[in-house]
PDB file of C-alpha atoms in Angstrom:
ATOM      1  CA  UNK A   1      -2.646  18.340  24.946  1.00 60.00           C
ATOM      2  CA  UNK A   2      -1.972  15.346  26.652  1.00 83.00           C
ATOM      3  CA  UNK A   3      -1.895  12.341  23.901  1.00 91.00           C
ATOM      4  CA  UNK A   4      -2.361   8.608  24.890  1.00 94.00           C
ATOM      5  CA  UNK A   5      -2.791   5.297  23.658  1.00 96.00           C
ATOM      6  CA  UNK A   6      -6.134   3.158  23.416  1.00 96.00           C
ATOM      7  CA  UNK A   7      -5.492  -0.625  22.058  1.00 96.00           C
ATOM      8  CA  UNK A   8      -8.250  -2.583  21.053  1.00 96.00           C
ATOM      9  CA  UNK A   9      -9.477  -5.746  19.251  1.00 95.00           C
ATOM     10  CA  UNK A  10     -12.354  -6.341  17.418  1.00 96.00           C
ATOM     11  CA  UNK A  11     -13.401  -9.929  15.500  1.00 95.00           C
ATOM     12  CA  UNK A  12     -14.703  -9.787  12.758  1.00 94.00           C
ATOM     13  CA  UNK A  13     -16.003 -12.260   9.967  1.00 91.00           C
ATOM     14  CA  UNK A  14     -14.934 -11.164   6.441  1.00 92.00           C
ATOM     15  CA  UNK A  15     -11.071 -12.167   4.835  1.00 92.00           C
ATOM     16  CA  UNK A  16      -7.975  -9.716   4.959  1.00 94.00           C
ATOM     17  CA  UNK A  17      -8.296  -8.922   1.167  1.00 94.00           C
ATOM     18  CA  UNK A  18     -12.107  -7.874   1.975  1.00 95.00           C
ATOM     19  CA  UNK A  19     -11.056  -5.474   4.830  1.00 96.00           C
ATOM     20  CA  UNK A  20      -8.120  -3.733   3.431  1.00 97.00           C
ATOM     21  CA  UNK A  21     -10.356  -1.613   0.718  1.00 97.00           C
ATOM     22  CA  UNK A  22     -12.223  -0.457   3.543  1.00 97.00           C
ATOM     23  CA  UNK A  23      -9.158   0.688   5.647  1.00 97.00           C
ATOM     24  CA  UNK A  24      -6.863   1.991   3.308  1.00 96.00           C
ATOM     25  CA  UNK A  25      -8.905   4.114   0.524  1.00 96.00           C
ATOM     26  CA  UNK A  26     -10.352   6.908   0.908  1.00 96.00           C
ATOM     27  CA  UNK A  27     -14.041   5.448  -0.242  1.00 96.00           C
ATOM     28  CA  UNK A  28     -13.903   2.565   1.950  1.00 97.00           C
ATOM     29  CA  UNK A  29     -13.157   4.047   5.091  1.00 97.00           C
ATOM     30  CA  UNK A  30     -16.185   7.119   4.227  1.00 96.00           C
ATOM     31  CA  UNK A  31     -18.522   4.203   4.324  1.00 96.00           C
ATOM     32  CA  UNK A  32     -17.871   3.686   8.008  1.00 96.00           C
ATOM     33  CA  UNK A  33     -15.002   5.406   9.408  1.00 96.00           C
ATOM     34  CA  UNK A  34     -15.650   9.601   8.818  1.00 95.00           C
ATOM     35  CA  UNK A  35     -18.700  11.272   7.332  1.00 95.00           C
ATOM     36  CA  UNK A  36     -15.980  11.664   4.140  1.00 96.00           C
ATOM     37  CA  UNK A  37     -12.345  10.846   3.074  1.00 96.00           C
ATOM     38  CA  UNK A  38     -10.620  12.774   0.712  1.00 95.00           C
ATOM     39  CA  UNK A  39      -7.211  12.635  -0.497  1.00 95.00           C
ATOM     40  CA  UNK A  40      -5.265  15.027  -2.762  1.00 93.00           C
ATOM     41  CA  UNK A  41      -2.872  15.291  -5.747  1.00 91.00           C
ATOM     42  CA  UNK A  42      -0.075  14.809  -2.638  1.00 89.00           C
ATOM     43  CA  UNK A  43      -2.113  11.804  -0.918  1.00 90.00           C
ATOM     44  CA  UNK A  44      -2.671  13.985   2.134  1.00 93.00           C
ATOM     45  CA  UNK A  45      -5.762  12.618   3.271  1.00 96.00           C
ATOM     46  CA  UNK A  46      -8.817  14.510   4.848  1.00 96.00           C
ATOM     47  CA  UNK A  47     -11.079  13.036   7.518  1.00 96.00           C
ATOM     48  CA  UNK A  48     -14.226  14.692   7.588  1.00 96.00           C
ATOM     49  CA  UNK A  49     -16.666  14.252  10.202  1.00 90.00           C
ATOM     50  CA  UNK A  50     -18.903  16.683  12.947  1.00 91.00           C
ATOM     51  CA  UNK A  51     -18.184  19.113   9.718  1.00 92.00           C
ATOM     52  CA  UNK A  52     -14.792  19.274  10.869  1.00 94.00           C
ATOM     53  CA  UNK A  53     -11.795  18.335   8.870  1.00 94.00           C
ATOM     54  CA  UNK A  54      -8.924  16.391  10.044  1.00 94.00           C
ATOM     55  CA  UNK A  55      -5.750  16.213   7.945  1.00 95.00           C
ATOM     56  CA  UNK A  56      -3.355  12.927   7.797  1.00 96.00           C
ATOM     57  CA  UNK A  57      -1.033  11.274   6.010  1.00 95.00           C
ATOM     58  CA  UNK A  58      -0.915   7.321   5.545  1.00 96.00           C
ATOM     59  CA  UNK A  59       2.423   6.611   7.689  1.00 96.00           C
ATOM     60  CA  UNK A  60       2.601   2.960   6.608  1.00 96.00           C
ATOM     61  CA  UNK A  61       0.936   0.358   5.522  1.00 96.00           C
ATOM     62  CA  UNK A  62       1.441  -3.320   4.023  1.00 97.00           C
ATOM     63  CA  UNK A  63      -0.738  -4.789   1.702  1.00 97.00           C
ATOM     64  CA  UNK A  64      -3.910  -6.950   3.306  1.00 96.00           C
ATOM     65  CA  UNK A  65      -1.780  -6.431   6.933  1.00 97.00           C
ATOM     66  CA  UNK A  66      -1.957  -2.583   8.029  1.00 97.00           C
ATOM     67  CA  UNK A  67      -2.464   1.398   8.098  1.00 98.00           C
ATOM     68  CA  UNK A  68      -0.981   3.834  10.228  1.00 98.00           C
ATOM     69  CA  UNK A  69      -2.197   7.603   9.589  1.00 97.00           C
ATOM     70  CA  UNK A  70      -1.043  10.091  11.634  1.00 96.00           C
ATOM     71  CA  UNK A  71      -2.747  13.470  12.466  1.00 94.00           C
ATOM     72  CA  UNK A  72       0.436  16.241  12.783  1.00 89.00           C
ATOM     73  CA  UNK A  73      -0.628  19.248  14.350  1.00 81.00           C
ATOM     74  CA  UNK A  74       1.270  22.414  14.290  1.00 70.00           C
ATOM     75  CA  UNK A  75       3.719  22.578  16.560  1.00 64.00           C
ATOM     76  CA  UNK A  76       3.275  18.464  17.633  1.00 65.00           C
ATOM     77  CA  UNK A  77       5.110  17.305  14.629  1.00 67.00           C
ATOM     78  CA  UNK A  78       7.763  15.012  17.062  1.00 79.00           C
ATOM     79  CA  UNK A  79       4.434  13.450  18.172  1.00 86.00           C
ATOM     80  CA  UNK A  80       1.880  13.553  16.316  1.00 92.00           C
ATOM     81  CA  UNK A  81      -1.736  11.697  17.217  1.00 94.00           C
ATOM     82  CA  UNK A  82      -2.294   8.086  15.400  1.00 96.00           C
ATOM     83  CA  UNK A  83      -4.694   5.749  14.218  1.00 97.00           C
ATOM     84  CA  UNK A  84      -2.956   2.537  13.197  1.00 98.00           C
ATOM     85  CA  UNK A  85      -5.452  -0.776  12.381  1.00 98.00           C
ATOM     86  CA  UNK A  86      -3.444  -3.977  11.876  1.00 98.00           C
ATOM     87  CA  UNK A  87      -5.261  -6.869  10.114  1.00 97.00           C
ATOM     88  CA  UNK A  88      -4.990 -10.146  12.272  1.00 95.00           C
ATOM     89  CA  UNK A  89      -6.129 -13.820  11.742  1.00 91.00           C
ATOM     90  CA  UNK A  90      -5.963 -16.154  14.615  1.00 86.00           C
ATOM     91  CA  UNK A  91      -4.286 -19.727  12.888  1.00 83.00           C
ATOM     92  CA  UNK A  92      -5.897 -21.505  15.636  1.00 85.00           C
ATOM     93  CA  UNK A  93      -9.311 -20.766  15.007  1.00 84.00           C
ATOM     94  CA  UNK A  94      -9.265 -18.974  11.854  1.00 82.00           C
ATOM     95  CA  UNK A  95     -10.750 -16.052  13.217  1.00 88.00           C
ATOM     96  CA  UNK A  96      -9.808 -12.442  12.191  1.00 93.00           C
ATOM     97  CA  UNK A  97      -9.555  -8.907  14.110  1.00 95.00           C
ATOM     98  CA  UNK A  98      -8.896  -5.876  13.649  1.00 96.00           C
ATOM     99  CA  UNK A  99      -6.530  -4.496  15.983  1.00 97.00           C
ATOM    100  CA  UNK A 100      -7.057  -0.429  16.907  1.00 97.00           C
ATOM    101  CA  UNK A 101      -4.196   1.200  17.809  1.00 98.00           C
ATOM    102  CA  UNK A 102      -5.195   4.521  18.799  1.00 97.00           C
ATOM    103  CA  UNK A 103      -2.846   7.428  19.673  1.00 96.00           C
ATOM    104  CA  UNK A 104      -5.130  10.199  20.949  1.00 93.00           C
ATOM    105  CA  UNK A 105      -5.940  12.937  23.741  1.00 90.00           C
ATOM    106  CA  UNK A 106      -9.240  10.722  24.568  1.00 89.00           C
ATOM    107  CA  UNK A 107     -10.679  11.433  28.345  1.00 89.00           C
ATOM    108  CA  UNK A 108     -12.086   7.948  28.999  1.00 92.00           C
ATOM    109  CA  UNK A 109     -10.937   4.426  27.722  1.00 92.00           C
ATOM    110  CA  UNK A 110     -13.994   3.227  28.350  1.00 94.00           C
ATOM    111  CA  UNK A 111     -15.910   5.562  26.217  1.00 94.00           C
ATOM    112  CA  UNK A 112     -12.730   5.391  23.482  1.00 94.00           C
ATOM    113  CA  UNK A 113     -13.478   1.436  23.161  1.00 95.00           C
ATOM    114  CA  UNK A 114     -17.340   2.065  22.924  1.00 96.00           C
ATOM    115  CA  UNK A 115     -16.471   4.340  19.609  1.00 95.00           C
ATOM    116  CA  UNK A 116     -14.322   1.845  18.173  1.00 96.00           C
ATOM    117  CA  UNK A 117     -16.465  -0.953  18.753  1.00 96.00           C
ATOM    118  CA  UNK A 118     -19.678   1.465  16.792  1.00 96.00           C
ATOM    119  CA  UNK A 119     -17.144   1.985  14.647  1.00 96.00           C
ATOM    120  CA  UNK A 120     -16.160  -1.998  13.693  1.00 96.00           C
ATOM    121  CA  UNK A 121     -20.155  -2.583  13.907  1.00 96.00           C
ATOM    122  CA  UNK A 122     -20.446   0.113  11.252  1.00 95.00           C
ATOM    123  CA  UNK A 123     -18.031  -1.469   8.961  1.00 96.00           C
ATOM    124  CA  UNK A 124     -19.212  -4.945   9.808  1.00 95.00           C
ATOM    125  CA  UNK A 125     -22.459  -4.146   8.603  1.00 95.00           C
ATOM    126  CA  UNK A 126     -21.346  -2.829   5.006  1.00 95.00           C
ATOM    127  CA  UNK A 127     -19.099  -6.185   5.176  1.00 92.00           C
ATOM    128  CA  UNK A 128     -21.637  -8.846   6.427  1.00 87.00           C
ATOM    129  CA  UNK A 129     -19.383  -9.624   9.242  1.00 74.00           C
TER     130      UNK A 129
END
């Protein structure tokens, strides 16, 4: 499996504190991310969607800035797929986004930006954004 990376941004209208819930706990990012999130006694996280589960562990993060979680796979442990989703604001114009890094073995960028962008629509939704 061949993995690459997709980069994206998204703006959206709600503050950094607002977002962060909904990127970095399990509840908030079942609301708009996966069908579920769960997360263990050893905060390994479990993505859940198309009844399929997808273990990860939360690489990094900082506070109202960022996530990483990566997706190791047996035998891919040296490089292991990625979803990291940094928190900008723009001090020009006071406008935030949501930046997608996403290390994956999509087919088509195209179609990869089209499920992020559903995605951010999902969540700005829930956020009035």
């Amino acid at each position: 499996m061949s993995l690459k990376k997709f980069t994206g941004d998204f703006e959206i209208n709600a503050s950094k504190k607002m977002l962060y819930p909904y990127i970095s706990t399990a509840s908030g990012l079942s609301q708009w991310f996966a069908d579920d999130v769960n997360i263990n006694e050893d905060k390994e996280y479990n993505f859940i969607y198309d009844d399929e589960d997808h273990p990860a562990v939360m690489a990094g993060h900082r506070v109202n800035q960022y996530v990483k979680f990566e997706f190791p796979e047996e035998g891919e442990e040296d490089d292991p797929a990625y979803i990291e989703i940094h928190l900008d604001e723009n001090e020009l114009t006071q406008s935030m986004y949501m930046k997608i890094v996403d290390y994956s073995d999509f087919e088509d960028e195209q179609e990869q930006y089209e499920v992020w962008e559903g995605l951010i629509n999902n969540l700005k939704e829930i956020v009035g954004g």
